[in-house]
Coordinates of C-alpha atoms in Angstrom, one line a residue:
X4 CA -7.7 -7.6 -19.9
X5 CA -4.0 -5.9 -20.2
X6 CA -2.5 -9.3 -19.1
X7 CA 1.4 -9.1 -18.3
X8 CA 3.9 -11.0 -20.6
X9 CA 6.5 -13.5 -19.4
X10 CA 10.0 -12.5 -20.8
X11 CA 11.9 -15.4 -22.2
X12 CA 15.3 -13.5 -22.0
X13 CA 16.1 -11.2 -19.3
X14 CA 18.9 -9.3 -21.9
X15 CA 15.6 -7.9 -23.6
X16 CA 15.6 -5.3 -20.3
X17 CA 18.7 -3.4 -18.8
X18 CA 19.0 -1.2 -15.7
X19 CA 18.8 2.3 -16.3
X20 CA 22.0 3.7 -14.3
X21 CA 22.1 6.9 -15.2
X22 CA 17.9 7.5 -14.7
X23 CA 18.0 5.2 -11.4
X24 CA 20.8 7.3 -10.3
X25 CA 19.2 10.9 -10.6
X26 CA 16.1 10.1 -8.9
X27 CA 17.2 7.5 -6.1
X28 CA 14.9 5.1 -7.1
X29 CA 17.1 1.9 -6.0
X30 CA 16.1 0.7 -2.5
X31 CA 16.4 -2.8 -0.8
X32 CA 13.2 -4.5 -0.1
X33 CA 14.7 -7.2 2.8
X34 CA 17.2 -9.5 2.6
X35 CA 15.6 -11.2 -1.2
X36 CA 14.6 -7.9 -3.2
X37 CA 15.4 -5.1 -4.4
X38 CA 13.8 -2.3 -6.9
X39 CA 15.8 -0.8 -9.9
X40 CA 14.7 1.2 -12.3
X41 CA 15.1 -1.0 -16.2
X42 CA 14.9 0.2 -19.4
X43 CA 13.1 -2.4 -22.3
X44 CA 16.1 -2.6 -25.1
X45 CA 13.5 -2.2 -27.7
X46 CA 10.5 0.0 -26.9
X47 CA 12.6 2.3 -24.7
X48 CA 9.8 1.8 -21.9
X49 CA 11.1 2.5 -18.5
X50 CA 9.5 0.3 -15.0
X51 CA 10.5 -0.3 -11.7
X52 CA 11.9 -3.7 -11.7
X53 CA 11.2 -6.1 -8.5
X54 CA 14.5 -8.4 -8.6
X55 CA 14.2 -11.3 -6.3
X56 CA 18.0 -13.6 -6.2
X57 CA 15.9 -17.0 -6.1
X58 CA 19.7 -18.2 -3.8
X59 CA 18.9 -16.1 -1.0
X60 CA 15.4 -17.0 -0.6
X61 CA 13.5 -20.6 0.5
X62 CA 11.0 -22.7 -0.8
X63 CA 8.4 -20.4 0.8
X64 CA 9.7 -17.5 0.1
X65 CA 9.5 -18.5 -3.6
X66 CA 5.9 -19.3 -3.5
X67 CA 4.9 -16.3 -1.9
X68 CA 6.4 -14.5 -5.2
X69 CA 5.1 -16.6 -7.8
X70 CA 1.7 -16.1 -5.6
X71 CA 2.2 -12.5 -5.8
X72 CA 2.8 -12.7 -9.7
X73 CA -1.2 -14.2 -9.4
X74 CA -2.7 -11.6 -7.8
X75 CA -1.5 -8.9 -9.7
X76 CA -2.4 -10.3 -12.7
X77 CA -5.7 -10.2 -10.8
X78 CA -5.0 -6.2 -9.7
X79 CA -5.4 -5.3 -13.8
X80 CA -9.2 -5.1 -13.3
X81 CA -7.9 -2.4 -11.0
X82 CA -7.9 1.0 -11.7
X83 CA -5.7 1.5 -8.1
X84 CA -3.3 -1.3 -8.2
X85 CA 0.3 -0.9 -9.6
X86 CA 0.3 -2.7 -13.5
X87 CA 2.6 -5.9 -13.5
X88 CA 3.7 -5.3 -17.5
X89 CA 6.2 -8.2 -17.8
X90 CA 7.8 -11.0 -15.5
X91 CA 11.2 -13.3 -15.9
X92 CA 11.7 -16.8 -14.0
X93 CA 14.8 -18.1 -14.6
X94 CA 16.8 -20.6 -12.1
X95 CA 18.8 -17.4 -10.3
X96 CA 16.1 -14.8 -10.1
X97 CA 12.4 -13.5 -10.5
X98 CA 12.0 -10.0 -11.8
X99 CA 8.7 -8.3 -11.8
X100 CA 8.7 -5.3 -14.1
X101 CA 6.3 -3.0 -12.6
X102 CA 5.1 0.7 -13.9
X103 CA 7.1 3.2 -13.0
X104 CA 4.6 6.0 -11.0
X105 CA 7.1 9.1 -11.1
X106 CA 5.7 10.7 -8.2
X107 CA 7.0 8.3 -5.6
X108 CA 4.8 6.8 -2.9
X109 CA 2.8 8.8 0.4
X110 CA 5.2 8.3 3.0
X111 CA 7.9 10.4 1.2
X112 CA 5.7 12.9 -0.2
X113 CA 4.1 13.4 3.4
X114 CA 7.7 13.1 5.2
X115 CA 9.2 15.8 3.2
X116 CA 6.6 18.3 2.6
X117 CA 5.9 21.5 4.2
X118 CA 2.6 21.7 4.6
X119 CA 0.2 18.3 5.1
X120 CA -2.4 17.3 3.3
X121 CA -5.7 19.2 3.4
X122 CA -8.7 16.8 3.9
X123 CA -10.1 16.8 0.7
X124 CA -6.9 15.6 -1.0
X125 CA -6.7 12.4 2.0
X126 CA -10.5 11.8 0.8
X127 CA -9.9 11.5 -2.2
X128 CA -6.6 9.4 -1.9
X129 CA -8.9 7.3 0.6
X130 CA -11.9 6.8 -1.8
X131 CA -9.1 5.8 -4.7
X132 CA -7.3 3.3 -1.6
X133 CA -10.7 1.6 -0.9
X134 CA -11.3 0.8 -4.5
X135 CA -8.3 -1.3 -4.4
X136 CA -9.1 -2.9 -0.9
X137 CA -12.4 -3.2 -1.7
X138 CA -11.8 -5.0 -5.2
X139 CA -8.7 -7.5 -3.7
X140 CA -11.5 -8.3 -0.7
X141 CA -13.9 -9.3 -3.4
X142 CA -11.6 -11.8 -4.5
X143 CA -10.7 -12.8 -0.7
X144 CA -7.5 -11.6 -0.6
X145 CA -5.8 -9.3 2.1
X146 CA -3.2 -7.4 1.4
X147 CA -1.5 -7.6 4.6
X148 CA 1.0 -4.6 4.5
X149 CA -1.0 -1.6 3.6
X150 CA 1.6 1.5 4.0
X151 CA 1.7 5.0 3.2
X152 CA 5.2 3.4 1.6
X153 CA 3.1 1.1 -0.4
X154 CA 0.5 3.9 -2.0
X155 CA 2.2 5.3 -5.2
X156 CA 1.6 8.8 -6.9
X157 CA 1.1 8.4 -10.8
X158 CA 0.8 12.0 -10.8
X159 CA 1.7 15.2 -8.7
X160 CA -0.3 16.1 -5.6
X161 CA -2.7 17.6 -5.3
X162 CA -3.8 15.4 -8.9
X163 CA -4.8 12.4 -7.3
X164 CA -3.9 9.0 -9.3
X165 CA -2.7 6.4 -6.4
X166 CA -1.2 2.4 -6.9
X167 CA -1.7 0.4 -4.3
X168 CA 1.5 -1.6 -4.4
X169 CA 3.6 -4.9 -2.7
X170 CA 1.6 -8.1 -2.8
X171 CA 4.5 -10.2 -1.6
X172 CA 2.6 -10.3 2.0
X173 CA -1.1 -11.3 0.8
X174 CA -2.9 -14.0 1.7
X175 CA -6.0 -15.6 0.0
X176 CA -8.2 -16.5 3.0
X177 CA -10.4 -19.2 1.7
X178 CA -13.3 -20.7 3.4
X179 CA -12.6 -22.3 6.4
X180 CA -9.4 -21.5 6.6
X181 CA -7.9 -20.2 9.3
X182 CA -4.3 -18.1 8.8
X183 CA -2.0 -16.3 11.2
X184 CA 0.5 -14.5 10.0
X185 CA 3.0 -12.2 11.6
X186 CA 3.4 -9.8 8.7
X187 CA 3.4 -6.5 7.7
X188 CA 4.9 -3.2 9.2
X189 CA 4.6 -2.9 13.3
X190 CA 3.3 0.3 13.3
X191 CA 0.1 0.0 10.5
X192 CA -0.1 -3.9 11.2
X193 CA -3.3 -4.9 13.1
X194 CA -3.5 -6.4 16.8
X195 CA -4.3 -9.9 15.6
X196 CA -1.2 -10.1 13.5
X197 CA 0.8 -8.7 16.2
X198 CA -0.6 -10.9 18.5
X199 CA -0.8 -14.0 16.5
X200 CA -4.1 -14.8 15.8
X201 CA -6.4 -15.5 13.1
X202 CA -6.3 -12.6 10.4
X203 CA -9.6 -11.4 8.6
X204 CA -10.0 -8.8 5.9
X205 CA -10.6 -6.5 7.8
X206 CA -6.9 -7.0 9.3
X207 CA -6.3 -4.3 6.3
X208 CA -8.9 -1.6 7.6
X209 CA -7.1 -1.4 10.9
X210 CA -3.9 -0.2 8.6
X211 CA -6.4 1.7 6.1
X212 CA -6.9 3.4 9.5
X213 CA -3.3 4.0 10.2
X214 CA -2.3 5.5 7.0
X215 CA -5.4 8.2 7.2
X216 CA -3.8 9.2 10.4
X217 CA -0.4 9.7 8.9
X218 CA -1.7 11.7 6.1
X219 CA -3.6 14.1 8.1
X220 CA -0.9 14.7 10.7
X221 CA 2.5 13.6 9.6
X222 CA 2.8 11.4 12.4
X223 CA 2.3 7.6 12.8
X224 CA 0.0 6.7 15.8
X225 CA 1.5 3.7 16.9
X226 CA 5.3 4.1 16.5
X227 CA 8.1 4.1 18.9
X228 CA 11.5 4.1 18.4
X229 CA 11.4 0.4 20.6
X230 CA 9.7 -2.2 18.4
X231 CA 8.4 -3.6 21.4
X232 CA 6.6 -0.4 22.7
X233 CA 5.7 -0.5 19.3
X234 CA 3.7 -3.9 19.5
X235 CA 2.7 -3.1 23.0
X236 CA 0.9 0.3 21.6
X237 CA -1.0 -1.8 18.7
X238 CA -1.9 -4.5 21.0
X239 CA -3.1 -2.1 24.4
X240 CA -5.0 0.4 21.6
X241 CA -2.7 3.5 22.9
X242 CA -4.3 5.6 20.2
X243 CA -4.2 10.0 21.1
X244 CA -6.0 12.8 19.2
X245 CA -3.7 15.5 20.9
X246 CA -5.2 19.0 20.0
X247 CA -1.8 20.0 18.3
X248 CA -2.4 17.6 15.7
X249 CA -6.2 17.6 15.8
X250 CA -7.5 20.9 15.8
X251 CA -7.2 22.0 12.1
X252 CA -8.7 18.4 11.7
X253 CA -13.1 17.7 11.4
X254 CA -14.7 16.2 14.2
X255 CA -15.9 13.3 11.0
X256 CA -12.2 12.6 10.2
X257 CA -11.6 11.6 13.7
X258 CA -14.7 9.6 13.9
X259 CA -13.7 7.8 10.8
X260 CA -10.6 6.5 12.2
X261 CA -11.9 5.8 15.2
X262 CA -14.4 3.7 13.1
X263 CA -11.7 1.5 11.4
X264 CA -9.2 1.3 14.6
X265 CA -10.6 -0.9 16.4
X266 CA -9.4 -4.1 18.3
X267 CA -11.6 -6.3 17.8
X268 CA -11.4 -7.1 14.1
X269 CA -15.2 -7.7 14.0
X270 CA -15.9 -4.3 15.1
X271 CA -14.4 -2.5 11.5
X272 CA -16.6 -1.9 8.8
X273 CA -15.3 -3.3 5.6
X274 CA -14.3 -1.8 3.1
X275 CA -17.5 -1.6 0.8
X276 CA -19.0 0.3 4.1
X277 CA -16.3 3.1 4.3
X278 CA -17.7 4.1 1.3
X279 CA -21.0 5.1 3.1
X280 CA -19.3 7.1 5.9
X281 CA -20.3 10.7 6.4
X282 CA -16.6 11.8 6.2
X283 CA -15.7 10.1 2.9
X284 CA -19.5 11.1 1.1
X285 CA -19.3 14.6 2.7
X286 CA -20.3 17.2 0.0
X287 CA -18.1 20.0 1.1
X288 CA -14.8 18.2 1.0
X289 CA -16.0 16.6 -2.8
X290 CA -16.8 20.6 -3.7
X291 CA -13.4 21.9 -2.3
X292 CA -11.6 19.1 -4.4
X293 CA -13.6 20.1 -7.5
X294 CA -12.7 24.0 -6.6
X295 CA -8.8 23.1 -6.1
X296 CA -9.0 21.0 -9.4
X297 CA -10.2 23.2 -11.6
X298 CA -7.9 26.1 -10.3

């Protein structure tokens, strides 16, 4: 296993200005994080660096970081989940140094493009998303804020390579146990989180749900411009498949996420059944895919 390496000296790393600068790529992630683009000193190699200031965050803030430097040394049996390649722990901060997928992440390439995604591209984006889902489930751990923001490209659409990324919200759900947590995004977070009960894996099909939505139409299902129309639209199920979005759209699509947006959290399939859903193990869509590949 490709374990990552923890860096005894954060001067072996430095932040890449003028790179970071001409593509954007430093953003705020709350009030503890942020995300720069470094540069190793030595090897040249360029990742996304997750800096955490240790003085702005609590006790459990800090555990949920050192937890998430567990699970994705976990995610490297994982084709689909961003590569943790090196972390630092020092007294005044935790860096992560992720790899750097150059294509940016779903929600931007969805926001800003002209044309959406046809279904055979979301299918396969999907079957690479519920690798990842599936495999963290295995090890009974939900990931709590599945986003298009959180799905990164390695490669240019319509090439399909995604990284499911941000573990600083998962949970292991051990036997017995019963967690709530109010996490995640409002608008892809499930009811139960929302409403502040007990969270299951399948908390992260609801969102799996969400995103499929936004990649076929643009548009996010749930979201208002109130957060708390927001919460009451997750929470009251007021879900629309208006023909202006729909009617370019398969009738097995829809019936897919109708499948995994469900209220009751025992009513979703997991996420070893998706895989066994007409929509996703349709022949025509995989034949299309092959066709646009090889053209």
């Amino acid at each position: 296993m490709n374990k990552s390496k923890l860096i005894q000296d954060l001067d072996a790393i430095e932040v890449d200005n003028q790179d970071m600068e001409r593509r954007c790529n430093s953003q705020l992630l709350g009030r503890f994080a942020k995300v720069s683009l470094v540069r190793h000193c030595e090897s040249g190699e360029v990742s996304a660096a997750k800096i955490i200031r240790r003085w702005r965050c609590g006790k459990d803030t800090l555990a949920s970081i050192m937890q998430e430097i567990d699970m994705l040394e976990i995610g490297h049996l994982n084709p689909h989940i961003v590569k943790m390649t090196h972390y630092y722990v020092s007294d005044k901060e935790v860096v992560l140094l992720l790899e750097n997928c150059l294509h940016g992440d779903l929600y931007h390439y969805v926001h800003y493009s002209e044309e959406l995604l046809p279904e055979n591209i979301v299918i396969e984006i999907l079957r690479q998303l519920l690798k990842a889902v599936s495999f963290i489930h295995s090890k009974s751990i939900v990931h709590l804020d599945i986003k298009p923001e959180n799905i990164l490209l390695r490669l240019p659409l319509p090439q399909c390579d995604i990284a499911l990324c941000d573990f600083g919200l998962a949970k292991h759900l051990r036997t017995n146990e019963v967690i709530r947590d109010l996490a995640g995004t409002p608008d892809y977070a499930a009811p139960e989180v929302l409403n502040y009960d007990p969270i299951h894996l399948t908390t992260d099909i609801w969102s799996v749900g969400v995103v499929v939505y936004y990649l076929l139409t643009g548009e996010s299902p749930f979201w208002n411009e109130s957060k708390e129309h927001t919460f009451l639209n997750v929470c009251q199920l007021n879900i629309s498949y208006p023909d202006h979005l729909f009617q370019d759209i398969s009738m097995e699509a829809i019936a897919f996420m109708k499948r995994l947006i469900q209220k009751n959290p025992r009513d979703r399939p997991s996420a070893v059944d998706c895989f066994n859903d007409p929509w996703l193990s349709s022949t025509t869509f995989t034949d299309a895919l092959n066709t646009d590949s090889s053209g």
